[in-house]
Each structure stands twice: as structure tokens, then as C-alpha cells.
mmCIF file with all atom_site columns, C-alpha atoms in Angstrom:
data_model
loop_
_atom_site.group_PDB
_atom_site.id
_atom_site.type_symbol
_atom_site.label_atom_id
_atom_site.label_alt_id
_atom_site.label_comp_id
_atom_site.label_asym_id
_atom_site.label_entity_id
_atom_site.label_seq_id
_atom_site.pdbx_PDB_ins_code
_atom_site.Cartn_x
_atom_site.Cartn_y
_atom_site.Cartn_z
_atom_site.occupancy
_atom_site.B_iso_or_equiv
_atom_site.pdbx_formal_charge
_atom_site.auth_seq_id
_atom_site.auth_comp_id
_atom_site.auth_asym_id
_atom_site.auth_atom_id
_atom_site.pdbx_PDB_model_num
ATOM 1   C CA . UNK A 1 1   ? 0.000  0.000   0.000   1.00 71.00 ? 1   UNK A CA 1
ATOM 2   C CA . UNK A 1 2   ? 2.625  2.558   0.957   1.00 81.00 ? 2   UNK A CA 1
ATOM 3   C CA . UNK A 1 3   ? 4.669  1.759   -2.820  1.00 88.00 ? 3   UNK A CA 1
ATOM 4   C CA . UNK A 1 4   ? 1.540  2.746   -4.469  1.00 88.00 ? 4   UNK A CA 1
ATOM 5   C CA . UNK A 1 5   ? 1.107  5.667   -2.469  1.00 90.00 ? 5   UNK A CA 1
ATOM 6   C CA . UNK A 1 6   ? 4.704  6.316   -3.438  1.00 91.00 ? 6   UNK A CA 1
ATOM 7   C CA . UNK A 1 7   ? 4.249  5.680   -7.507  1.00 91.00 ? 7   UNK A CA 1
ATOM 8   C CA . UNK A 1 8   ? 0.907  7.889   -7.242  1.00 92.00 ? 8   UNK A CA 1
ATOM 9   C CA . UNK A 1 9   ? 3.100  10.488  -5.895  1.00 92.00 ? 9   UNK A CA 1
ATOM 10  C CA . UNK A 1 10  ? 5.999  9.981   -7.995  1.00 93.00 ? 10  UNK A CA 1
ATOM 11  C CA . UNK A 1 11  ? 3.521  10.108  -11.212 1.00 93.00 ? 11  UNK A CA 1
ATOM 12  C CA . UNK A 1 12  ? 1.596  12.885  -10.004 1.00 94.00 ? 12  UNK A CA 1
ATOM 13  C CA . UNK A 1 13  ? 4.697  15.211  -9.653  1.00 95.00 ? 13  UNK A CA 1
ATOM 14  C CA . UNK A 1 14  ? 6.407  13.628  -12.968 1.00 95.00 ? 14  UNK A CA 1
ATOM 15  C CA . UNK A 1 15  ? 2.912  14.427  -14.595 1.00 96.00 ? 15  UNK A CA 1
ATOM 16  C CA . UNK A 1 16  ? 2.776  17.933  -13.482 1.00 96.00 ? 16  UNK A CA 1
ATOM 17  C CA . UNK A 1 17  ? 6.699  18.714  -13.332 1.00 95.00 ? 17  UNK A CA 1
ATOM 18  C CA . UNK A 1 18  ? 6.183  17.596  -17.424 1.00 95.00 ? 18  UNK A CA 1
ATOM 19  C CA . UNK A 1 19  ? 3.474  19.924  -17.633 1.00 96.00 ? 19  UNK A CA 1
ATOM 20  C CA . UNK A 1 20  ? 5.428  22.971  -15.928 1.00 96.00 ? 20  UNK A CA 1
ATOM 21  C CA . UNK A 1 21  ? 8.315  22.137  -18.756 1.00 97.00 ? 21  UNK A CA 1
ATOM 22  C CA . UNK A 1 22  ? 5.684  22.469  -21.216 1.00 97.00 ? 22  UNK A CA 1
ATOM 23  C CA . UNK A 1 23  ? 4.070  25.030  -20.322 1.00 97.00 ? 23  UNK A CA 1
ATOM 24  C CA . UNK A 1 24  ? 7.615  27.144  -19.253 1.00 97.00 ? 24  UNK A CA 1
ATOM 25  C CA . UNK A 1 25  ? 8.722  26.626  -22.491 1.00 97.00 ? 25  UNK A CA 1
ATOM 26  C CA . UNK A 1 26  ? 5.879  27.858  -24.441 1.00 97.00 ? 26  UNK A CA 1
ATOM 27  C CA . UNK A 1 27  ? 5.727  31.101  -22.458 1.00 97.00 ? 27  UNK A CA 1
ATOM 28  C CA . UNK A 1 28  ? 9.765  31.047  -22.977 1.00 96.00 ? 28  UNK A CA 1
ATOM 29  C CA . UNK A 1 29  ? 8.932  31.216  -26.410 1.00 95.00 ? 29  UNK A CA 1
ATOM 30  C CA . UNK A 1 30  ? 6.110  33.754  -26.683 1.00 94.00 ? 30  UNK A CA 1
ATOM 31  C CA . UNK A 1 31  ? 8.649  36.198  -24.616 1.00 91.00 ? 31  UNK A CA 1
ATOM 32  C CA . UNK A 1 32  ? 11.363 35.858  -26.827 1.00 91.00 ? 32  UNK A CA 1
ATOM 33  C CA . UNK A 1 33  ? 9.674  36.175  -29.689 1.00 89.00 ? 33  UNK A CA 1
ATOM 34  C CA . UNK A 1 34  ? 7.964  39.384  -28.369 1.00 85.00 ? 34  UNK A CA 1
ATOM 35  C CA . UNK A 1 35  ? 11.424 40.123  -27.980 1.00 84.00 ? 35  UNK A CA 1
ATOM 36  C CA . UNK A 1 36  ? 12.772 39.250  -30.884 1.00 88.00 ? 36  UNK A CA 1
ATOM 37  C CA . UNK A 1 37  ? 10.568 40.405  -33.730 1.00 89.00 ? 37  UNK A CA 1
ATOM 38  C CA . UNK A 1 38  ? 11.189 44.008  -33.114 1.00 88.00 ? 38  UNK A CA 1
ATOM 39  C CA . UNK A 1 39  ? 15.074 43.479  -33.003 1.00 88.00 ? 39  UNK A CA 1
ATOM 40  C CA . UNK A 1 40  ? 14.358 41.802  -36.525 1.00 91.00 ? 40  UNK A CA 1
ATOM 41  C CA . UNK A 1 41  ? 12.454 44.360  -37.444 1.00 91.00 ? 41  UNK A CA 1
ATOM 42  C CA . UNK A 1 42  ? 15.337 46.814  -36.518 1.00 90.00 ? 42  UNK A CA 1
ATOM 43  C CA . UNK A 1 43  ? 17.448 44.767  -38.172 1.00 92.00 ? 43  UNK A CA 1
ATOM 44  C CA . UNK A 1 44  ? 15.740 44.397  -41.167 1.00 93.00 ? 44  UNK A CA 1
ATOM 45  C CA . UNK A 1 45  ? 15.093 48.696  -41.744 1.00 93.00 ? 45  UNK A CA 1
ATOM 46  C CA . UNK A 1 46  ? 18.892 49.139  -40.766 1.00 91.00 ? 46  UNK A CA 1
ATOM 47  C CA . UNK A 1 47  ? 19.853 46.455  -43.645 1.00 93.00 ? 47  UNK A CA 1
ATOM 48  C CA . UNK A 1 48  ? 17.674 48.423  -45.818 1.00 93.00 ? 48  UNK A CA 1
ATOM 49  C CA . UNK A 1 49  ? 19.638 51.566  -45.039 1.00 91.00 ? 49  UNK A CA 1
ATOM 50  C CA . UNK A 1 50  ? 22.927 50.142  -45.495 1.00 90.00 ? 50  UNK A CA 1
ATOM 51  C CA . UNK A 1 51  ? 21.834 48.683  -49.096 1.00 90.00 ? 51  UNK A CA 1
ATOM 52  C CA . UNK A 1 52  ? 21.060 52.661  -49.809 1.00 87.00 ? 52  UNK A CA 1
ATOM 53  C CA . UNK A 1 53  ? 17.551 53.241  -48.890 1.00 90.00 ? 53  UNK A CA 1
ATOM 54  C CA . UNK A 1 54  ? 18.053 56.262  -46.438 1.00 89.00 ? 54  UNK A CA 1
ATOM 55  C CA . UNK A 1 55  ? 13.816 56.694  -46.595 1.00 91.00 ? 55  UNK A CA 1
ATOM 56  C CA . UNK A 1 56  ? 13.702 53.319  -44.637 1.00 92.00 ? 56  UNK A CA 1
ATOM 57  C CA . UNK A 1 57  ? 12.206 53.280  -41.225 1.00 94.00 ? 57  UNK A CA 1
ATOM 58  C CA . UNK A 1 58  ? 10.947 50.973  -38.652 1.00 91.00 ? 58  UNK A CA 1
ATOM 59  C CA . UNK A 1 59  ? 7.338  50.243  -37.738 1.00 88.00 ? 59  UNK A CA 1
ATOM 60  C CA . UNK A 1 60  ? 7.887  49.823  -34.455 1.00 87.00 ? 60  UNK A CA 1
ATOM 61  C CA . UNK A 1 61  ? 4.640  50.927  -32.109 1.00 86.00 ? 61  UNK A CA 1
ATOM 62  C CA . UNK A 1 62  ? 5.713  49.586  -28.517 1.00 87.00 ? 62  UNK A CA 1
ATOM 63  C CA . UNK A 1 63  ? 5.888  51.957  -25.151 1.00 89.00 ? 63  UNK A CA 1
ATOM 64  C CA . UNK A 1 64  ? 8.698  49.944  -23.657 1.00 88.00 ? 64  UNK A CA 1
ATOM 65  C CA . UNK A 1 65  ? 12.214 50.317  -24.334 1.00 88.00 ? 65  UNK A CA 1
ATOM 66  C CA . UNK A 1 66  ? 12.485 48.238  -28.035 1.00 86.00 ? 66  UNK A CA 1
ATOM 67  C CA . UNK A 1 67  ? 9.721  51.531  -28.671 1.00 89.00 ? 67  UNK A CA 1
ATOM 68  C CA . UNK A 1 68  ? 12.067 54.170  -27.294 1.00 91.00 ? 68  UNK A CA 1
ATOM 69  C CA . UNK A 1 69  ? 15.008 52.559  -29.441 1.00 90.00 ? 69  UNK A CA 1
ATOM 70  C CA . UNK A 1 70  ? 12.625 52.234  -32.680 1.00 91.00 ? 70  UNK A CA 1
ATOM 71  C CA . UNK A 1 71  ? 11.998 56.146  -32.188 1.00 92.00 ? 71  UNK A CA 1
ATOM 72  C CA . UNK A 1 72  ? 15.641 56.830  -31.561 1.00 93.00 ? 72  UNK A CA 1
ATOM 73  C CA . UNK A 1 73  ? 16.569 55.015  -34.416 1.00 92.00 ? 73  UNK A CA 1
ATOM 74  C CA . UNK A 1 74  ? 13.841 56.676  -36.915 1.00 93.00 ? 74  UNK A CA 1
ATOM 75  C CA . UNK A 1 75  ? 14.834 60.209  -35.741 1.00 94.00 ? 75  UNK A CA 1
ATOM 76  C CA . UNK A 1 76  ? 18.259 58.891  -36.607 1.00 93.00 ? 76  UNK A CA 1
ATOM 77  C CA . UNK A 1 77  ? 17.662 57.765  -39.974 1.00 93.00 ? 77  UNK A CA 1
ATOM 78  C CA . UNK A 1 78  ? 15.727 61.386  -40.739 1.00 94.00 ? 78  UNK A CA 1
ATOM 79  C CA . UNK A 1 79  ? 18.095 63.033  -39.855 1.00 93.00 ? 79  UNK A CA 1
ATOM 80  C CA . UNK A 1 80  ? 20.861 61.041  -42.044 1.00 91.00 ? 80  UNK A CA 1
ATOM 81  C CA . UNK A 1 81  ? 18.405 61.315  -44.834 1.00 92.00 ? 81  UNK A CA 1
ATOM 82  C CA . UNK A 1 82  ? 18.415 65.157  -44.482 1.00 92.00 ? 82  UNK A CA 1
ATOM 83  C CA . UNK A 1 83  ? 21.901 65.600  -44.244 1.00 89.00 ? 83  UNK A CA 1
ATOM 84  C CA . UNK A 1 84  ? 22.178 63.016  -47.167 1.00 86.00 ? 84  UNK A CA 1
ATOM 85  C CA . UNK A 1 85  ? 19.859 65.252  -49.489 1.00 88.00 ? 85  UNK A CA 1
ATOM 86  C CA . UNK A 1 86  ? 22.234 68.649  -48.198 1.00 88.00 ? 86  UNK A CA 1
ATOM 87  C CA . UNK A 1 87  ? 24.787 67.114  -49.111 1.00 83.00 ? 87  UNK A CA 1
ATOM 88  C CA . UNK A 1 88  ? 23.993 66.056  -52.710 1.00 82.00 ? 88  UNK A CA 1
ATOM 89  C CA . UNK A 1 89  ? 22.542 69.568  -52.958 1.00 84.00 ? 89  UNK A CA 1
ATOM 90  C CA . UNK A 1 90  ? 25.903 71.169  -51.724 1.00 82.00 ? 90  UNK A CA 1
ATOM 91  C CA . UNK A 1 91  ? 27.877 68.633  -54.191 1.00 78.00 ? 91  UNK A CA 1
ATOM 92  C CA . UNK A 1 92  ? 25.513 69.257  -57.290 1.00 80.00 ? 92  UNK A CA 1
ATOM 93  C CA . UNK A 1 93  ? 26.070 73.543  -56.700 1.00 82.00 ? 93  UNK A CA 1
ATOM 94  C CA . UNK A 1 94  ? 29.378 72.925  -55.948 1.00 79.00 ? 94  UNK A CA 1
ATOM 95  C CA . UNK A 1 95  ? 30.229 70.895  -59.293 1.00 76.00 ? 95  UNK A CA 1
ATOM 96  C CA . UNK A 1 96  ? 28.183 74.131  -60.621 1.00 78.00 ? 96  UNK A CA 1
ATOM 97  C CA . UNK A 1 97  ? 29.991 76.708  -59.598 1.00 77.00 ? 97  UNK A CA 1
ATOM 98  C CA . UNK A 1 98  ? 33.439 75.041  -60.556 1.00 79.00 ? 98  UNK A CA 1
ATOM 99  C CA . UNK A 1 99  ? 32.039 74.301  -63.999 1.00 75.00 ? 99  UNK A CA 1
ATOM 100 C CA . UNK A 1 100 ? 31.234 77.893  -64.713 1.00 75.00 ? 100 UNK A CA 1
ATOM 101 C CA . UNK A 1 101 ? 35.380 78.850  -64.085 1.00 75.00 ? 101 UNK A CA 1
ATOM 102 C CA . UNK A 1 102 ? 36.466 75.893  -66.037 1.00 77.00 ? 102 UNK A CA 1
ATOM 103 C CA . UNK A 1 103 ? 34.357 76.189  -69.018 1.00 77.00 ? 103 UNK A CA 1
ATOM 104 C CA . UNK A 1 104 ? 35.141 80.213  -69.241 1.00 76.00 ? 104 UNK A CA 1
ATOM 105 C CA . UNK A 1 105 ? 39.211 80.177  -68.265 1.00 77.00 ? 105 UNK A CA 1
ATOM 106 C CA . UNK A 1 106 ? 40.202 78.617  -71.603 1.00 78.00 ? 106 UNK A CA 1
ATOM 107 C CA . UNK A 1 107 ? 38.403 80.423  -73.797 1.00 78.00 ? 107 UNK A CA 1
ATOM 108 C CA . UNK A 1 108 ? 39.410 83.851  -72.238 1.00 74.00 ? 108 UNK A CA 1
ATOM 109 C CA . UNK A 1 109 ? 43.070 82.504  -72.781 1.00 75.00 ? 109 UNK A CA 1
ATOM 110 C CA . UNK A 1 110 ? 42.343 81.356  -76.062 1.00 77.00 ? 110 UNK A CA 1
ATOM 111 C CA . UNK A 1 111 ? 40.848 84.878  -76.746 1.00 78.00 ? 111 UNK A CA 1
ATOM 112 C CA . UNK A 1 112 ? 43.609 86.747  -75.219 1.00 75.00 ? 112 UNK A CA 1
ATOM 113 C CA . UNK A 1 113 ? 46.780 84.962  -76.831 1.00 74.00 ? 113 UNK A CA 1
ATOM 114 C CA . UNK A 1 114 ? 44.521 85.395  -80.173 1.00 78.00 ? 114 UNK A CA 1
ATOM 115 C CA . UNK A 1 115 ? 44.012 88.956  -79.424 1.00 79.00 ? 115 UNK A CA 1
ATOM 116 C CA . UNK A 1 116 ? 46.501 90.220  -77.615 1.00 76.00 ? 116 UNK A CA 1
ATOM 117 C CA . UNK A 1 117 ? 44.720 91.356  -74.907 1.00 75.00 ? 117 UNK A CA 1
ATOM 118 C CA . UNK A 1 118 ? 45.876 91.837  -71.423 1.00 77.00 ? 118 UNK A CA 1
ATOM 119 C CA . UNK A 1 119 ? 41.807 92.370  -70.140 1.00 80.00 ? 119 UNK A CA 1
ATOM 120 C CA . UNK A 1 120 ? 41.025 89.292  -71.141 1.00 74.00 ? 120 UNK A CA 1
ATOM 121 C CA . UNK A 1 121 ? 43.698 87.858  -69.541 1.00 77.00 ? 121 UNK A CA 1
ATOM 122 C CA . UNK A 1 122 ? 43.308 89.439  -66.185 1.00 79.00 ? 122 UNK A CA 1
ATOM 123 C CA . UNK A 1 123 ? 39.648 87.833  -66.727 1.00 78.00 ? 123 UNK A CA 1
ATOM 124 C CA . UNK A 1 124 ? 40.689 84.898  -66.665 1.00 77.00 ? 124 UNK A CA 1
ATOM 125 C CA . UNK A 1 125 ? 43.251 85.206  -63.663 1.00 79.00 ? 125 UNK A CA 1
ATOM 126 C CA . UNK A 1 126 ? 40.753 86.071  -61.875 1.00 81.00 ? 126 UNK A CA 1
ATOM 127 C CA . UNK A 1 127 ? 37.984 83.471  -63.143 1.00 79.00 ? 127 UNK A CA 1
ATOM 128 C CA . UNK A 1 128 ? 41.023 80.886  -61.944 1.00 81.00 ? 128 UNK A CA 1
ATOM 129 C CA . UNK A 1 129 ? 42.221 82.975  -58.194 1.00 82.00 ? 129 UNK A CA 1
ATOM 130 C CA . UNK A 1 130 ? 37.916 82.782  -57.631 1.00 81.00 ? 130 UNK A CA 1
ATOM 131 C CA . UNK A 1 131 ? 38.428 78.687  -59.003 1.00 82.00 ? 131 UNK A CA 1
ATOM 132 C CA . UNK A 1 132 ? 40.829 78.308  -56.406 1.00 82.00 ? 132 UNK A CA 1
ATOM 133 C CA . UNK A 1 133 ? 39.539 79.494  -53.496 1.00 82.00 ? 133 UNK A CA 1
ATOM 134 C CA . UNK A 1 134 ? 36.010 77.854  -54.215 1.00 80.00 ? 134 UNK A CA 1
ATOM 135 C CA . UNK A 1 135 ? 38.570 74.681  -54.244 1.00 79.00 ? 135 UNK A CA 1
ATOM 136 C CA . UNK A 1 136 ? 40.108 75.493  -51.186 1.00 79.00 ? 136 UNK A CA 1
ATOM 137 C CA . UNK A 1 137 ? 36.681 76.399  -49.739 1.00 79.00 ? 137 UNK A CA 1
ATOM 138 C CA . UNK A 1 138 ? 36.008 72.819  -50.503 1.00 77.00 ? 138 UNK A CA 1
ATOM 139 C CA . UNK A 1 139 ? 38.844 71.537  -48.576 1.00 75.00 ? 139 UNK A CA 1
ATOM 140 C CA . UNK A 1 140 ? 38.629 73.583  -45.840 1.00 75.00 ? 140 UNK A CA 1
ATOM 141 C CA . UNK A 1 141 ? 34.704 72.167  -45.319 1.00 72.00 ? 141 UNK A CA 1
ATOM 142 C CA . UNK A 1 142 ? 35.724 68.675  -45.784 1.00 69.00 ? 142 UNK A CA 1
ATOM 143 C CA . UNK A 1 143 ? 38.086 68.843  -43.346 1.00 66.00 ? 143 UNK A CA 1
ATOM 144 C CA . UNK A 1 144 ? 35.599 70.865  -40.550 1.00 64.00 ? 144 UNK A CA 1
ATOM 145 C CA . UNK A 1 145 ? 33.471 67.894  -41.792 1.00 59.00 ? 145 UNK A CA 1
ATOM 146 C CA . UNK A 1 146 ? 36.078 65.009  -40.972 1.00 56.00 ? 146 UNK A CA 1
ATOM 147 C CA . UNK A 1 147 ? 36.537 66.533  -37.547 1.00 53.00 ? 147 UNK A CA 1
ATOM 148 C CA . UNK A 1 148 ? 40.131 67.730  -38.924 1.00 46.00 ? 148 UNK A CA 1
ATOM 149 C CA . UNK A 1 149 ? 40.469 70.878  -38.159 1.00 46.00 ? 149 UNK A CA 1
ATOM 150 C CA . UNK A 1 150 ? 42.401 72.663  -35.837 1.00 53.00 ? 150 UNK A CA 1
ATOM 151 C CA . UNK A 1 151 ? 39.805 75.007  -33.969 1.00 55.00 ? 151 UNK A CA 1
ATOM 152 C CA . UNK A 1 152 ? 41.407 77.448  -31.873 1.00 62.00 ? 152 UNK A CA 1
ATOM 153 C CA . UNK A 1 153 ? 39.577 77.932  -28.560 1.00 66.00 ? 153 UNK A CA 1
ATOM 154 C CA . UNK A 1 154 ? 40.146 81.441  -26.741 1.00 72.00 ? 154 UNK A CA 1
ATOM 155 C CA . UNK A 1 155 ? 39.360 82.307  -23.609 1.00 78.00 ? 155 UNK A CA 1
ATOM 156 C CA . UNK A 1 156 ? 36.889 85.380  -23.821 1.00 71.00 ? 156 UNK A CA 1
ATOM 157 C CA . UNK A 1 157 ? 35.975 87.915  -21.133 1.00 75.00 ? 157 UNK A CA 1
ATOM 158 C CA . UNK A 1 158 ? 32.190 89.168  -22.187 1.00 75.00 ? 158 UNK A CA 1
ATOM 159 C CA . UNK A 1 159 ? 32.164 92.503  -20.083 1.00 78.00 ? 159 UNK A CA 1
ATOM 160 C CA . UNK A 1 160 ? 35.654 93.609  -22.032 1.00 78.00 ? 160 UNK A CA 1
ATOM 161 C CA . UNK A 1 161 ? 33.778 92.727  -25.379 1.00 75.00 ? 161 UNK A CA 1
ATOM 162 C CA . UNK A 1 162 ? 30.931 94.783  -24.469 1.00 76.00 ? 162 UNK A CA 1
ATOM 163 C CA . UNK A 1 163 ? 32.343 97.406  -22.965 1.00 78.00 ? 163 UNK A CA 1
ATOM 164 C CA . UNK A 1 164 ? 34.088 97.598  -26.565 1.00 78.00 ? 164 UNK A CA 1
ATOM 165 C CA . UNK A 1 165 ? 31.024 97.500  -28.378 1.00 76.00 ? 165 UNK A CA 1
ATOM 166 C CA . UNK A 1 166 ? 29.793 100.578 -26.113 1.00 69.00 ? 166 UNK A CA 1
#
């Protein structure tokens, strides 16, 4: 009597230790993936941003923290887009504004050796001085932009400044 007391035991907690596995497991499983599908999500939009689509965002609607880090992440990629589009602007009136020099310079020289005229070759030293500084311009902003430059911080006392000004 007391071994089948023992096996109905022994069952009974096999049975429902079985049950807890199963059961443990399954919410295991509906946590990580609650979990996991927004990281994929993530994943996926920052994928699509490295293969060149800078309009790509994340459709991520949570209030917890995987929410706060899909909102992080799309202000992020706006504001990469944005300074993406500036920066093909800036390139396209920069490409502009150095055509204009190039396209003019050798025709003023032509002009002048053909005519003999000093004008039209001051023209053209000047088309190329304004050429090079729109060049060096260009440097100057690529290195600000690459964190290169050497930026000189002075120590400034206001009240002598505006006492100046007055």
C-alpha cells in the first residue's frame, strides 16, 4: 500500500513537473519572440539603409524600451536622410559653380593669346584665383566635416567685449 502511495506520488509530480516544462517553455517562447521580432524588425530597416535606402524606417509601435530605441533610431535615420539630401545639394552647386570657371578660363586665354589682350587675360586670372579658393573652400569644409580641423579655442571675457562694443 505505501509503494503505491509512493508511484501515485511519484507520477503525479512527474505528470505535473512535465506539464510545468511544457508550459515554461511555451511562455519562454512567446517572450522571446515578443522580444525578438522588433530586433528583426530593426534589423531588417537598418539592412535596408545600409543597401542605400536612407527613406527606410521601422514600424515599431511599442511603449517599452524596443519603442524608445525604434523612435531613436527613426529620428536617426531622418536626420541622415536630411543631411544626405544637403549634401547632394551642396555637391551638385558645388560641381556648378566650378564648372562655370572651367568652361570660361580657356576660352578667355584662347581669346587673349589670339588677341593680344591683357583684359582678357586678367579675366581669366581672376575666373582661376575665384576657381581656387572655391577649391580650397572645398577643402577647408571637408576637413571641418572630418573633424580635422584645428579650432582654436580662446578664452573670452564678455564685459571687455561689451564694454568695446559701447
Amino acid at each position: 500500500v505505501g509503494y503505491d502511495i509512493i508511484e501515485s506520488v511519484t507520477n503525479g509530480w512527474l505528470l505535473s513537473g512535465g506539464v510545468a516544462v511544457v508550459i515554461a517553455g511555451f511562455v519562454g517562447w512567446l517572450i522571446s519572440l515578443r522580444l525578438t521580432q522588433p530586433l528583426l524588425a530593426l534589423t531588417e530597416t537598418t539592412d535596408a539603409m545600409a543597401a542605400g535606402d536612407l527613406s527606410a524606417r521601422t514600424s515599431i509601435d511599442r511603449k517599452d524600451e524596443l519603442g524608445v530605441l525604434a523612435r531613436a533610431f527613426n529620428g536617426m535615420a531622418a536626420r541622415i536622410e536630411t543631411s544626405f539630401a544637403t549634401l547632394r545639394r551642396f555637391v551638385a552647386d558645388a560641381a556648378h559653380e566650378i564648372h562655370t570657371p572651367i568652361t570660361a578660363i580657356p576660352t578667355n586665354l584662347e581669346l587673349s593669346r589670339e588677341a593680344d589682350d591683357p583684359e582678357l587675360t586678367k579675366r581669366a586670372l581672376r575666373q582661376l584665383d575665384q576657381l581656387q579658393a572655391l577649391a580650397n573652400d572645398l577643402l577647408d569644409l571637408s576637413h571641418v566635416e572630418g573633424q580635422d580641423a584645428d579650432v582654436a579655442h580662446v578664452e573670452l571675457d564678455l564685459s571687455v567685449v561689451v564694454r568695446t562694443v559701447s
